[in-house]
Amino acid sequence: MMLQRISVILGILILLWAFSGCSEEATADKASSDSTAKTSSTKADSAKADSAKVAAKQKRNKQPNPKAKTQPNPRRKNQKPRVAEGVPVKVSVVGTGKISQHVLYSSAVEAEETIDIYARGSGLVRRVLVEEGERVREGQVLIELVDDELKLNEAEAKLMYQKLESQLKRKEELFNRQLLAKEEYEDLKINVEQNKIRWERARLSLDYARVRAPVSGVISRRSVKLGDRIGASTKLYEMVNLSRLIAYVHVPGQGMHNLAVGQPALITTDFLPGTKFDGKILRISPVVDPGSGTFKVTLELESKNRLLRPGMFVNAHIVTATHPQAVLVPKRAVVYDDGLPHVFVVSDSTVNKVRFEMGFDDTEFVEVLAGVKKGDQIVVVGQNGLKDKAKVRIIEGEGLRIPAKPDSTGEQAEKT
């Protein structure tokens, strides 16, 4: 009985102890929850305060500045509304000038006088005095040969001649006094003449040891060097006379009716871009070349400052007709639409695309037969892509354009 009571008491104590532990844990959990709730509430209040400050700042920034209303921007006040500008172009004024039609042929420049220089004597070359490209005068020494033996021969022949000539003078006195037979006197005279000839020959041989230029000109080729042994048939130099240059062109028979001796020609070459030379027809062959069926025409060329040289390839523009007072437009101003020539004529900052009829043309200008008149202002730069009736803005004018040379020639599409 006692044991049962003790067991009941122990059970009650255990229950009390367990209930007491649970209460403490619940109290601790409640305290922790209250602390967390307070912290969260504090953070939320802080976030709300920050949001309120940001909103107030944004509101202040949105409010207009009263000073800005009373002080307007002077740049905006003076600024004018922007308008569309015209296309920038350069223009030229249509003028008149001389232009010619020509036929075009190609050829190479040649020197009319080409001289081959040969030795007149024989021997070893001691000195070469002139090189290729040098200009020489008539009689100038070009080469010297070894001449020691020739000098001795000349001196010996001279001495013999002088000796016999002195004897002849003494014999002549005897002959005049009839103290000497006529036959002996005549034999002595002949002997003197023969020795004079020997002396002259020795002098020539000595002189031939110095090779001289036969005419004035320019050395184009040298074929000998120091130490060479040469003979009378050895070619030493080739020389050209640059004062008279020619070019041969071959003209088909159907083109001969437009050509005559003395007819002018304009000469150009790719070696000297932009440079023009005068020329004229010097000779026309009267016979047809059976191989090509053409006539050979010789042109005489005038070289400015000796710029043209033999061997240069040239274009010969032979003039066949001339218009002295033609209406001209710069060739660069012309645009083609469906193969037809047009120019843009400027009037009151507006361009009109005008078709015109072409006449002669050359490398710089085109003759206008109809459609454009003298004094019109035309676009010369900026016309590519330009439309009819477009607005333009002139940035540069070139004034009245007239060919710089009175013998400006036009092109005809005939080349050989």
GROMACS .gro file of C-alpha atoms in nm:
model
  416
    1MET     CA    1   0.000   0.000   0.000
    2MET     CA    2   0.282   0.224   0.093
    3LEU     CA    3   0.458   0.145  -0.232
    4GLN     CA    4   0.156   0.246  -0.436
    5ARG     CA    5   0.142   0.585  -0.266
    6ILE     CA    6   0.507   0.644  -0.326
    7SER     CA    7   0.466   0.561  -0.697
    8VAL     CA    8   0.171   0.800  -0.727
    9ILE     CA    9   0.367   1.081  -0.562
   10LEU     CA   10   0.667   1.026  -0.791
   11GLY     CA   11   0.442   1.035  -1.096
   12ILE     CA   12   0.286   1.362  -0.981
   13LEU     CA   13   0.631   1.516  -0.925
   14ILE     CA   14   0.749   1.411  -1.269
   15LEU     CA   15   0.443   1.568  -1.429
   16LEU     CA   16   0.493   1.891  -1.236
   17TRP     CA   17   0.857   1.906  -1.340
   18ALA     CA   18   0.774   1.849  -1.708
   19PHE     CA   19   0.499   2.116  -1.703
   20SER     CA   20   0.737   2.364  -1.544
   21GLY     CA   21   1.002   2.316  -1.829
   22CYS     CA   22   0.746   2.370  -2.104
   23SER     CA   23   0.629   2.694  -1.948
   24GLU     CA   24   0.982   2.837  -1.942
   25GLU     CA   25   1.042   2.747  -2.309
   26ALA     CA   26   0.712   2.909  -2.407
   27THR     CA   27   0.804   3.223  -2.218
   28ALA     CA   28   1.145   3.239  -2.395
   29ASP     CA   29   0.987   3.186  -2.737
   30LYS     CA   30   0.734   3.460  -2.670
   31ALA     CA   31   1.008   3.702  -2.567
   32SER     CA   32   1.209   3.625  -2.882
   33SER     CA   33   0.902   3.677  -3.100
   34ASP     CA   34   0.829   4.009  -2.936
   35SER     CA   35   1.189   4.124  -2.994
   36THR     CA   36   1.181   4.025  -3.365
   37ALA     CA   37   0.851   4.202  -3.413
   38LYS     CA   38   0.989   4.519  -3.261
   39THR     CA   39   1.298   4.508  -3.491
   40SER     CA   40   1.085   4.457  -3.804
   41SER     CA   41   0.861   4.742  -3.701
   42THR     CA   42   1.164   4.973  -3.658
   43LYS     CA   43   1.301   4.883  -4.005
   44ALA     CA   44   0.964   4.942  -4.168
   45ASP     CA   45   0.936   5.283  -4.002
   46SER     CA   46   1.288   5.374  -4.127
   47ALA     CA   47   1.204   5.265  -4.486
   48LYS     CA   48   0.887   5.473  -4.480
   49ALA     CA   49   1.085   5.777  -4.365
   50ASP     CA   50   1.343   5.735  -4.648
   51SER     CA   51   1.069   5.700  -4.908
   52ALA     CA   52   0.908   6.018  -4.782
   53LYS     CA   53   1.238   6.208  -4.814
   54VAL     CA   54   1.294   6.086  -5.175
   55ALA     CA   55   0.940   6.181  -5.274
   56ALA     CA   56   0.984   6.528  -5.125
   57LYS     CA   57   1.314   6.578  -5.318
   58GLN     CA   58   1.157   6.468  -5.646
   59LYS     CA   59   0.869   6.704  -5.588
   60ARG     CA   60   1.108   6.993  -5.530
   61ASN     CA   61   1.298   6.910  -5.855
   62LYS     CA   62   0.976   6.910  -6.054
   63GLN     CA   63   0.882   7.255  -5.942
   64PRO     CA   64   0.974   7.523  -6.205
   65ASN     CA   65   1.247   7.771  -6.129
   66PRO     CA   66   1.092   8.119  -6.111
   67LYS     CA   67   1.422   8.277  -6.225
   68ALA     CA   68   1.426   8.067  -6.540
   69LYS     CA   69   1.092   8.219  -6.643
   70THR     CA   70   1.213   8.573  -6.598
   71GLN     CA   71   1.552   8.518  -6.784
   72PRO     CA   72   1.490   8.375  -7.137
   73ASN     CA   73   1.782   8.216  -7.333
   74PRO     CA   74   1.920   8.481  -7.572
   75ARG     CA   75   2.038   8.210  -7.821
   76ARG     CA   76   1.686   8.074  -7.854
   77LYS     CA   77   1.546   8.423  -7.890
   78ASN     CA   78   1.781   8.513  -8.184
   79GLN     CA   79   1.776   8.171  -8.349
   80LYS     CA   80   1.586   8.157  -8.679
   81PRO     CA   81   1.396   7.855  -8.798
   82ARG     CA   82   1.619   7.620  -8.999
   83VAL     CA   83   1.537   7.582  -9.366
   84ALA     CA   84   1.652   7.322  -9.615
   85GLU     CA   85   1.973   7.433  -9.799
   86GLY     CA   86   2.035   7.376 -10.171
   87VAL     CA   87   2.287   7.133 -10.317
   88PRO     CA   88   2.634   7.298 -10.325
   89VAL     CA   89   2.764   7.335 -10.682
   90LYS     CA   90   3.032   7.513 -10.881
   91VAL     CA   91   2.929   7.696 -11.196
   92SER     CA   92   3.077   7.841 -11.514
   93VAL     CA   93   2.948   8.097 -11.763
   94VAL     CA   94   2.903   7.982 -12.122
   95GLY     CA   95   3.136   8.170 -12.359
   96THR     CA   96   3.256   8.164 -12.719
   97GLY     CA   97   3.589   8.065 -12.869
   98LYS     CA   98   3.770   7.888 -13.149
   99ILE     CA   99   3.740   7.513 -13.185
  100SER     CA  100   3.845   7.282 -13.466
  101GLN     CA  101   3.768   6.937 -13.593
  102HIS     CA  102   4.051   6.699 -13.660
  103VAL     CA  103   4.138   6.343 -13.748
  104LEU     CA  104   4.358   6.157 -13.504
  105TYR     CA  105   4.657   5.944 -13.599
  106SER     CA  106   4.928   5.784 -13.389
  107SER     CA  107   5.298   5.767 -13.463
  108ALA     CA  108   5.648   5.782 -13.314
  109VAL     CA  109   5.881   6.080 -13.323
  110GLU     CA  110   6.188   6.052 -13.543
  111ALA     CA  111   6.480   6.279 -13.619
  112GLU     CA  112   6.484   6.366 -13.987
  113GLU     CA  113   6.863   6.367 -13.977
  114THR     CA  114   7.020   6.055 -13.824
  115ILE     CA  115   7.394   6.024 -13.882
  116ASP     CA  116   7.614   5.719 -13.833
  117ILE     CA  117   7.973   5.816 -13.755
  118TYR     CA  118   8.251   5.586 -13.880
  119ALA     CA  119   8.625   5.600 -13.832
  120ARG     CA  120   8.829   5.731 -14.128
  121GLY     CA  121   9.152   5.584 -14.000
  122SER     CA  122   9.259   5.276 -13.809
  123GLY     CA  123   9.429   5.216 -13.477
  124LEU     CA  124   9.373   5.177 -13.106
  125VAL     CA  125   9.127   5.399 -12.919
  126ARG     CA  126   9.321   5.617 -12.675
  127ARG     CA  127   9.044   5.848 -12.549
  128VAL     CA  128   8.663   5.853 -12.566
  129LEU     CA  129   8.564   6.217 -12.525
  130VAL     CA  130   8.185   6.215 -12.572
  131GLU     CA  131   7.908   6.004 -12.420
  132GLU     CA  132   7.546   5.934 -12.513
  133GLY     CA  133   7.308   6.224 -12.467
  134GLU     CA  134   7.574   6.493 -12.506
  135ARG     CA  135   7.522   6.774 -12.753
  136VAL     CA  136   7.814   6.827 -12.990
  137ARG     CA  137   7.901   7.091 -13.246
  138GLU     CA  138   8.025   7.036 -13.598
  139GLY     CA  139   8.399   6.953 -13.601
  140GLN     CA  140   8.418   6.866 -13.231
  141VAL     CA  141   8.662   6.581 -13.150
  142LEU     CA  142   8.479   6.270 -13.030
  143ILE     CA  143   8.752   6.003 -13.016
  144GLU     CA  144   9.132   6.007 -13.023
  145LEU     CA  145   9.339   5.716 -13.156
  146VAL     CA  146   9.697   5.626 -13.074
  147ASP     CA  147   9.893   5.849 -13.316
  148ASP     CA  148  10.261   5.830 -13.219
  149GLU     CA  149  10.369   5.660 -13.542
  150LEU     CA  150  10.145   5.885 -13.748
  151LYS     CA  151  10.314   6.191 -13.602
  152LEU     CA  152  10.655   6.055 -13.701
  153ASN     CA  153  10.536   5.979 -14.053
  154GLU     CA  154  10.394   6.329 -14.087
  155ALA     CA  155  10.715   6.489 -13.960
  156GLU     CA  156  10.930   6.280 -14.196
  157ALA     CA  157  10.715   6.362 -14.498
  158LYS     CA  158  10.719   6.731 -14.412
  159LEU     CA  159  11.098   6.734 -14.378
  160MET     CA  160  11.147   6.562 -14.712
  161TYR     CA  161  10.914   6.802 -14.886
  162GLN     CA  162  11.086   7.107 -14.737
  163LYS     CA  163  11.429   6.969 -14.841
  164LEU     CA  164  11.324   6.913 -15.199
  165GLU     CA  165  11.153   7.250 -15.216
  166SER     CA  166  11.481   7.420 -15.115
  167GLN     CA  167  11.666   7.225 -15.382
  168LEU     CA  168  11.410   7.331 -15.639
  169LYS     CA  169  11.464   7.699 -15.557
  170ARG     CA  170  11.841   7.663 -15.611
  171LYS     CA  171  11.795   7.466 -15.930
  172GLU     CA  172  11.548   7.725 -16.053
  173GLU     CA  173  11.821   7.993 -16.047
  174LEU     CA  174  12.050   7.769 -16.249
  175PHE     CA  175  11.772   7.691 -16.490
  176ASN     CA  176  11.697   8.060 -16.540
  177ARG     CA  177  12.065   8.116 -16.617
  178GLN     CA  178  12.048   7.823 -16.857
  179LEU     CA  179  12.299   7.631 -16.649
  180LEU     CA  180  12.053   7.343 -16.589
  181ALA     CA  181  11.881   7.126 -16.844
  182LYS     CA  182  11.506   7.167 -16.870
  183GLU     CA  183  11.443   6.792 -16.832
  184GLU     CA  184  11.634   6.778 -16.504
  185TYR     CA  185  11.452   7.084 -16.376
  186GLU     CA  186  11.111   6.935 -16.465
  187ASP     CA  187  11.196   6.606 -16.295
  188LEU     CA  188  11.287   6.796 -15.980
  189LYS     CA  189  10.958   6.987 -15.984
  190ILE     CA  190  10.763   6.662 -16.016
  191ASN     CA  191  10.958   6.513 -15.728
  192VAL     CA  192  10.874   6.813 -15.511
  193GLU     CA  193  10.504   6.783 -15.592
  194GLN     CA  194  10.503   6.412 -15.514
  195ASN     CA  195  10.661   6.470 -15.175
  196LYS     CA  196  10.414   6.746 -15.106
  197ILE     CA  197  10.133   6.498 -15.170
  198ARG     CA  198  10.299   6.244 -14.938
  199TRP     CA  199  10.317   6.510 -14.668
  200GLU     CA  200   9.949   6.599 -14.715
  201ARG     CA  201   9.855   6.231 -14.692
  202ALA     CA  202  10.055   6.195 -14.372
  203ARG     CA  203   9.883   6.502 -14.231
  204LEU     CA  204   9.541   6.356 -14.319
  205SER     CA  205   9.628   6.023 -14.157
  206LEU     CA  206   9.729   6.210 -13.844
  207ASP     CA  207   9.411   6.415 -13.852
  208TYR     CA  208   9.200   6.098 -13.898
  209ALA     CA  209   9.332   5.980 -13.562
  210ARG     CA  210   9.090   6.236 -13.419
  211VAL     CA  211   8.729   6.143 -13.502
  212ARG     CA  212   8.517   6.458 -13.537
  213ALA     CA  213   8.143   6.528 -13.550
  214PRO     CA  214   8.032   6.583 -13.912
  215VAL     CA  215   7.738   6.806 -13.807
  216SER     CA  216   7.594   6.953 -13.491
  217GLY     CA  217   7.355   6.731 -13.299
  218VAL     CA  218   7.311   6.497 -13.004
  219ILE     CA  219   7.487   6.165 -12.955
  220SER     CA  220   7.220   5.896 -12.936
  221ARG     CA  221   7.440   5.585 -12.923
  222ARG     CA  222   7.806   5.498 -12.860
  223SER     CA  223   7.944   5.174 -13.006
  224VAL     CA  224   8.313   5.192 -12.910
  225LYS     CA  225   8.512   5.185 -12.588
  226LEU     CA  226   8.859   5.263 -12.468
  227GLY     CA  227   9.125   5.024 -12.606
  228ASP     CA  228   8.922   4.898 -12.903
  229ARG     CA  229   9.106   4.849 -13.231
  230ILE     CA  230   8.903   5.012 -13.504
  231GLY     CA  231   8.921   5.033 -13.879
  232ALA     CA  232   8.778   5.252 -14.150
  233SER     CA  233   8.450   5.053 -14.151
  234THR     CA  234   8.392   5.056 -13.774
  235LYS     CA  235   8.077   5.237 -13.659
  236LEU     CA  236   8.161   5.456 -13.362
  237TYR     CA  237   7.856   5.672 -13.287
  238GLU     CA  238   7.500   5.740 -13.389
  239MET     CA  239   7.396   6.104 -13.381
  240VAL     CA  240   7.063   6.283 -13.432
  241ASN     CA  241   6.973   6.639 -13.517
  242LEU     CA  242   6.697   6.739 -13.275
  243SER     CA  243   6.634   7.073 -13.442
  244ARG     CA  244   6.405   6.905 -13.696
  245LEU     CA  245   6.174   6.627 -13.582
  246ILE     CA  246   5.922   6.440 -13.794
  247ALA     CA  247   5.653   6.175 -13.757
  248TYR     CA  248   5.514   5.944 -14.022
  249VAL     CA  249   5.140   5.866 -14.027
  250HIS     CA  250   4.964   5.633 -14.267
  251VAL     CA  251   4.632   5.764 -14.394
  252PRO     CA  252   4.366   5.550 -14.567
  253GLY     CA  253   4.275   5.652 -14.919
  254GLN     CA  254   3.928   5.774 -14.820
  255GLY     CA  255   4.083   6.025 -14.580
  256MET     CA  256   4.323   6.184 -14.827
  257HIS     CA  257   4.071   6.436 -14.964
  258ASN     CA  258   4.086   6.626 -14.631
  259LEU     CA  259   4.466   6.660 -14.625
  260ALA     CA  260   4.710   6.897 -14.794
  261VAL     CA  261   5.073   7.004 -14.753
  262GLY     CA  262   5.103   7.280 -14.493
  263GLN     CA  263   4.786   7.178 -14.310
  264PRO     CA  264   4.827   7.236 -13.931
  265ALA     CA  265   4.834   6.960 -13.673
  266LEU     CA  266   4.830   6.950 -13.295
  267ILE     CA  267   5.069   6.705 -13.130
  268THR     CA  268   5.017   6.550 -12.785
  269THR     CA  269   5.197   6.275 -12.598
  270ASP     CA  270   5.135   6.075 -12.281
  271PHE     CA  271   5.499   6.139 -12.186
  272LEU     CA  272   5.412   6.508 -12.130
  273PRO     CA  273   5.047   6.529 -12.012
  274GLY     CA  274   4.884   6.865 -12.075
  275THR     CA  275   5.156   6.986 -12.314
  276LYS     CA  276   5.069   7.054 -12.678
  277PHE     CA  277   5.304   7.099 -12.971
  278ASP     CA  278   5.249   7.254 -13.312
  279GLY     CA  279   5.301   7.063 -13.631
  280LYS     CA  280   5.214   7.064 -13.999
  281ILE     CA  281   5.202   6.833 -14.298
  282LEU     CA  282   5.546   6.841 -14.463
  283ARG     CA  283   5.507   6.580 -14.737
  284ILE     CA  284   5.238   6.349 -14.877
  285SER     CA  285   5.348   6.043 -15.067
  286PRO     CA  286   5.181   6.022 -15.410
  287VAL     CA  287   5.174   5.641 -15.411
  288VAL     CA  288   4.976   5.388 -15.210
  289ASP     CA  289   5.157   5.135 -14.997
  290PRO     CA  290   5.050   4.803 -15.155
  291GLY     CA  291   5.079   4.622 -14.822
  292SER     CA  292   4.852   4.848 -14.615
  293GLY     CA  293   4.660   5.042 -14.880
  294THR     CA  294   4.754   5.372 -14.713
  295PHE     CA  295   4.941   5.689 -14.806
  296LYS     CA  296   5.247   5.791 -14.605
  297VAL     CA  297   5.215   6.145 -14.469
  298THR     CA  298   5.518   6.316 -14.313
  299LEU     CA  299   5.453   6.563 -14.031
  300GLU     CA  300   5.703   6.826 -13.921
  301LEU     CA  301   5.701   6.883 -13.545
  302GLU     CA  302   5.801   7.193 -13.351
  303SER     CA  303   5.940   7.094 -13.013
  304LYS     CA  304   5.910   7.352 -12.734
  305ASN     CA  305   6.237   7.369 -12.542
  306ARG     CA  306   6.337   7.042 -12.711
  307LEU     CA  307   6.091   6.844 -12.496
  308LEU     CA  308   6.000   6.605 -12.776
  309ARG     CA  309   6.258   6.332 -12.832
  310PRO     CA  310   6.299   6.063 -13.098
  311GLY     CA  311   6.118   5.745 -13.002
  312MET     CA  312   5.835   5.916 -12.813
  313PHE     CA  313   5.487   5.791 -12.902
  314VAL     CA  314   5.262   6.083 -13.004
  315ASN     CA  315   4.908   6.154 -13.119
  316ALA     CA  316   4.877   6.378 -13.423
  317HIS     CA  317   4.553   6.576 -13.443
  318ILE     CA  318   4.536   6.698 -13.803
  319VAL     CA  319   4.294   6.990 -13.835
  320THR     CA  320   4.028   6.949 -14.104
  321ALA     CA  321   3.779   7.229 -14.014
  322THR     CA  322   3.759   7.527 -13.776
  323HIS     CA  323   3.474   7.728 -13.617
  324PRO     CA  324   3.624   8.059 -13.494
  325GLN     CA  325   3.325   8.186 -13.287
  326ALA     CA  326   3.164   7.875 -13.145
  327VAL     CA  327   2.950   7.868 -12.828
  328LEU     CA  328   3.147   7.647 -12.590
  329VAL     CA  329   3.073   7.464 -12.267
  330PRO     CA  330   3.331   7.280 -12.055
  331LYS     CA  331   3.332   6.912 -12.134
  332ARG     CA  332   3.316   6.822 -11.765
  333ALA     CA  333   2.977   6.998 -11.736
  334VAL     CA  334   2.808   6.757 -11.979
  335VAL     CA  335   2.596   6.471 -11.844
  336TYR     CA  336   2.435   6.207 -12.061
  337ASP     CA  337   2.080   6.081 -12.028
  338ASP     CA  338   1.987   5.795 -12.261
  339GLY     CA  339   2.298   5.878 -12.460
  340LEU     CA  340   2.194   6.241 -12.516
  341PRO     CA  341   2.403   6.537 -12.389
  342HIS     CA  342   2.258   6.765 -12.120
  343VAL     CA  343   2.379   7.046 -11.895
  344PHE     CA  344   2.227   7.196 -11.579
  345VAL     CA  345   2.149   7.566 -11.627
  346VAL     CA  346   2.119   7.767 -11.304
  347SER     CA  347   1.842   8.026 -11.267
  348ASP     CA  348   1.736   8.178 -10.932
  349SER     CA  349   1.904   7.901 -10.729
  350THR     CA  350   1.718   7.638 -10.931
  351VAL     CA  351   1.866   7.415 -11.199
  352ASN     CA  352   1.703   7.317 -11.526
  353LYS     CA  353   1.828   7.009 -11.703
  354VAL     CA  354   1.869   7.124 -12.064
  355ARG     CA  355   1.940   6.902 -12.361
  356PHE     CA  356   2.162   7.057 -12.629
  357GLU     CA  357   2.295   6.975 -12.974
  358MET     CA  358   2.667   6.907 -12.995
  359GLY     CA  359   2.909   7.021 -13.266
  360PHE     CA  360   3.287   6.988 -13.252
  361ASP     CA  361   3.454   6.881 -12.930
  362ASP     CA  362   3.809   6.858 -12.799
  363THR     CA  363   3.973   6.750 -12.476
  364GLU     CA  364   3.835   7.051 -12.283
  365PHE     CA  365   3.528   7.197 -12.457
  366VAL     CA  366   3.215   7.102 -12.648
  367GLU     CA  367   3.058   7.319 -12.915
  368VAL     CA  368   2.688   7.399 -12.866
  369LEU     CA  369   2.479   7.424 -13.183
  370ALA     CA  370   2.142   7.465 -13.007
  371GLY     CA  371   1.986   7.449 -12.660
  372VAL     CA  372   2.231   7.663 -12.459
  373LYS     CA  373   2.329   8.024 -12.526
  374LYS     CA  374   2.622   8.247 -12.442
  375GLY     CA  375   2.601   8.387 -12.088
  376ASP     CA  376   2.408   8.094 -11.938
  377GLN     CA  377   2.533   7.980 -11.600
  378ILE     CA  378   2.591   7.605 -11.596
  379VAL     CA  379   2.697   7.358 -11.328
  380VAL     CA  380   3.048   7.219 -11.373
  381VAL     CA  381   3.096   7.049 -11.034
  382GLY     CA  382   2.822   6.872 -10.840
  383GLN     CA  383   2.600   6.781 -11.135
  384ASN     CA  384   2.631   6.406 -11.085
  385GLY     CA  385   2.310   6.290 -10.920
  386LEU     CA  386   2.152   6.634 -10.954
  387LYS     CA  387   1.782   6.637 -11.045
  388ASP     CA  388   1.587   6.872 -11.269
  389LYS     CA  389   1.431   7.168 -11.077
  390ALA     CA  390   1.652   7.099 -10.776
  391LYS     CA  391   1.755   7.381 -10.545
  392VAL     CA  392   2.128   7.460 -10.550
  393ARG     CA  393   2.373   7.677 -10.362
  394ILE     CA  394   2.661   7.823 -10.563
  395ILE     CA  395   2.990   7.787 -10.375
  396GLU     CA  396   3.222   7.896 -10.653
  397GLY     CA  397   3.196   8.056 -10.996
  398GLU     CA  398   3.458   8.028 -11.269
  399GLY     CA  399   3.350   8.316 -11.490
  400LEU     CA  400   3.365   8.325 -11.865
  401ARG     CA  401   3.551   8.024 -12.002
  402ILE     CA  402   3.723   8.060 -12.339
  403PRO     CA  403   3.985   7.821 -12.478
  404ALA     CA  404   4.330   7.932 -12.372
  405LYS     CA  405   4.482   7.856 -12.712
  406PRO     CA  406   4.336   7.988 -13.037
  407ASP     CA  407   4.420   7.666 -13.215
  408SER     CA  408   4.219   7.439 -12.989
  409THR     CA  409   4.114   7.141 -13.195
  410GLY     CA  410   3.814   6.916 -13.184
  411GLU     CA  411   3.808   6.541 -13.189
  412GLN     CA  412   3.679   6.314 -13.457
  413ALA     CA  413   3.651   5.945 -13.385
  414GLU     CA  414   3.902   5.829 -13.642
  415LYS     CA  415   4.222   5.663 -13.527
  416THR     CA  416   4.482   5.462 -13.707
   0.00000   0.00000   0.00000
